[in-house]
């Protein structure tokens, strides 16, 4: 199990508030309401959906410089140049 596994008994409708998989996969272009969501995609070998690119750019503007540096390092490790976003 990981962040992209739907919890066992939620209804067939999308549950963006309670299911991490739904929150990560079905959010609108403003990005998932899930702390550190880009890291969840990268850690699980998943491509960040194109609809989240602007949200990813906003994550890279965070005031949390440690988070931003970690995110940049993870992007680079996954052959994504943060400067090209």
PDB file of C-alpha atoms in Angstrom:
ATOM      1  CA  UNK A   1       0.000   0.000   0.000  1.00  0.00           C
ATOM      2  CA  UNK A   2       1.045   3.573  -0.632  1.00  0.00           C
ATOM      3  CA  UNK A   3      -0.481   7.013  -1.025  1.00  0.00           C
ATOM      4  CA  UNK A   4      -2.066   5.911  -4.291  1.00  0.00           C
ATOM      5  CA  UNK A   5      -3.991   3.001  -2.778  1.00  0.00           C
ATOM      6  CA  UNK A   6      -7.675   3.765  -2.253  1.00  0.00           C
ATOM      7  CA  UNK A   7      -8.784   2.900   1.248  1.00  0.00           C
ATOM      8  CA  UNK A   8     -10.807  -0.265   1.473  1.00  0.00           C
ATOM      9  CA  UNK A   9     -14.420   0.697   1.841  1.00  0.00           C
ATOM     10  CA  UNK A  10     -14.992   4.111   0.398  1.00  0.00           C
ATOM     11  CA  UNK A  11     -17.888   4.418  -2.019  1.00  0.00           C
ATOM     12  CA  UNK A  12     -17.362   4.405  -5.762  1.00  0.00           C
ATOM     13  CA  UNK A  13     -17.550   8.198  -5.833  1.00  0.00           C
ATOM     14  CA  UNK A  14     -14.355  10.193  -5.519  1.00  0.00           C
ATOM     15  CA  UNK A  15     -13.530  10.991  -1.903  1.00  0.00           C
ATOM     16  CA  UNK A  16     -11.101  13.909  -2.147  1.00  0.00           C
ATOM     17  CA  UNK A  17     -11.340  14.712   1.556  1.00  0.00           C
ATOM     18  CA  UNK A  18     -10.617  11.303   3.065  1.00  0.00           C
ATOM     19  CA  UNK A  19      -8.803   9.174   0.486  1.00  0.00           C
ATOM     20  CA  UNK A  20      -5.197  10.072  -0.349  1.00  0.00           C
ATOM     21  CA  UNK A  21      -5.404   8.294  -3.719  1.00  0.00           C
ATOM     22  CA  UNK A  22      -8.478  10.306  -4.696  1.00  0.00           C
ATOM     23  CA  UNK A  23      -6.902  13.531  -3.432  1.00  0.00           C
ATOM     24  CA  UNK A  24      -3.707  12.915  -5.414  1.00  0.00           C
ATOM     25  CA  UNK A  25      -5.313  11.695  -8.615  1.00  0.00           C
ATOM     26  CA  UNK A  26      -8.546  13.626  -8.960  1.00  0.00           C
ATOM     27  CA  UNK A  27      -7.797  17.162  -7.768  1.00  0.00           C
ATOM     28  CA  UNK A  28      -8.305  20.049 -10.131  1.00  0.00           C
ATOM     29  CA  UNK A  29      -5.456  21.989 -11.739  1.00  0.00           C
ATOM     30  CA  UNK A  30      -4.819  23.887  -8.497  1.00  0.00           C
ATOM     31  CA  UNK A  31      -3.215  20.685  -7.245  1.00  0.00           C
ATOM     32  CA  UNK A  32      -3.942  18.102  -4.604  1.00  0.00           C
ATOM     33  CA  UNK A  33      -4.864  19.140  -1.100  1.00  0.00           C
ATOM     34  CA  UNK A  34      -2.172  16.831   0.253  1.00  0.00           C
ATOM     35  CA  UNK A  35       0.994  17.998   1.986  1.00  0.00           C
ATOM     36  CA  UNK A  36       4.091  17.347  -0.080  1.00  0.00           C
ATOM     37  CA  UNK A  37       2.052  15.902  -2.925  1.00  0.00           C
ATOM     38  CA  UNK A  38       4.822  16.219  -5.574  1.00  0.00           C
ATOM     39  CA  UNK A  39       7.093  14.083  -3.395  1.00  0.00           C
ATOM     40  CA  UNK A  40       4.393  11.398  -3.201  1.00  0.00           C
ATOM     41  CA  UNK A  41       4.296  11.192  -7.001  1.00  0.00           C
ATOM     42  CA  UNK A  42       8.085  11.079  -7.313  1.00  0.00           C
ATOM     43  CA  UNK A  43       8.609   8.573  -4.480  1.00  0.00           C
ATOM     44  CA  UNK A  44       6.150   6.206  -6.120  1.00  0.00           C
ATOM     45  CA  UNK A  45       7.670   6.498  -9.599  1.00  0.00           C
ATOM     46  CA  UNK A  46       4.647   8.330 -10.949  1.00  0.00           C
ATOM     47  CA  UNK A  47       4.679  11.141 -13.448  1.00  0.00           C
ATOM     48  CA  UNK A  48       3.250  14.387 -12.134  1.00  0.00           C
ATOM     49  CA  UNK A  49       0.128  14.993 -14.248  1.00  0.00           C
ATOM     50  CA  UNK A  50       0.392  17.914 -16.653  1.00  0.00           C
ATOM     51  CA  UNK A  51      -2.703  19.490 -15.109  1.00  0.00           C
ATOM     52  CA  UNK A  52      -0.635  20.002 -11.914  1.00  0.00           C
ATOM     53  CA  UNK A  53       2.353  21.800 -13.496  1.00  0.00           C
ATOM     54  CA  UNK A  54       1.276  25.263 -12.318  1.00  0.00           C
ATOM     55  CA  UNK A  55       0.616  23.852  -8.858  1.00  0.00           C
ATOM     56  CA  UNK A  56       4.107  22.311  -8.913  1.00  0.00           C
ATOM     57  CA  UNK A  57       5.594  25.699  -9.793  1.00  0.00           C
ATOM     58  CA  UNK A  58       3.780  27.135  -6.765  1.00  0.00           C
ATOM     59  CA  UNK A  59       5.217  24.382  -4.556  1.00  0.00           C
ATOM     60  CA  UNK A  60       8.687  25.471  -5.670  1.00  0.00           C
ATOM     61  CA  UNK A  61       7.897  28.987  -4.347  1.00  0.00           C
ATOM     62  CA  UNK A  62       7.213  27.744  -0.821  1.00  0.00           C
ATOM     63  CA  UNK A  63       8.702  29.675   2.079  1.00  0.00           C
ATOM     64  CA  UNK A  64       9.908  26.330   3.460  1.00  0.00           C
ATOM     65  CA  UNK A  65      13.358  26.374   1.872  1.00  0.00           C
ATOM     66  CA  UNK A  66      14.248  22.875   3.097  1.00  0.00           C
ATOM     67  CA  UNK A  67      11.140  21.489   1.395  1.00  0.00           C
ATOM     68  CA  UNK A  68      11.901  23.390  -1.810  1.00  0.00           C
ATOM     69  CA  UNK A  69      15.486  22.122  -1.904  1.00  0.00           C
ATOM     70  CA  UNK A  70      14.366  18.543  -1.248  1.00  0.00           C
ATOM     71  CA  UNK A  71      11.733  18.828  -3.973  1.00  0.00           C
ATOM     72  CA  UNK A  72      14.271  20.223  -6.442  1.00  0.00           C
ATOM     73  CA  UNK A  73      16.680  17.396  -5.608  1.00  0.00           C
ATOM     74  CA  UNK A  74      13.946  14.789  -6.153  1.00  0.00           C
ATOM     75  CA  UNK A  75      12.903  16.377  -9.443  1.00  0.00           C
ATOM     76  CA  UNK A  76      16.498  16.367 -10.688  1.00  0.00           C
ATOM     77  CA  UNK A  77      16.917  12.738  -9.569  1.00  0.00           C
ATOM     78  CA  UNK A  78      13.882  11.964 -11.756  1.00  0.00           C
ATOM     79  CA  UNK A  79      15.369  13.776 -14.766  1.00  0.00           C
ATOM     80  CA  UNK A  80      13.141  16.820 -14.383  1.00  0.00           C
ATOM     81  CA  UNK A  81      14.900  20.174 -14.411  1.00  0.00           C
ATOM     82  CA  UNK A  82      13.012  22.530 -12.075  1.00  0.00           C
ATOM     83  CA  UNK A  83      14.267  25.469 -14.138  1.00  0.00           C
ATOM     84  CA  UNK A  84      12.432  24.115 -17.198  1.00  0.00           C
ATOM     85  CA  UNK A  85       9.021  24.150 -15.538  1.00  0.00           C
TER      86      UNK A  85
END
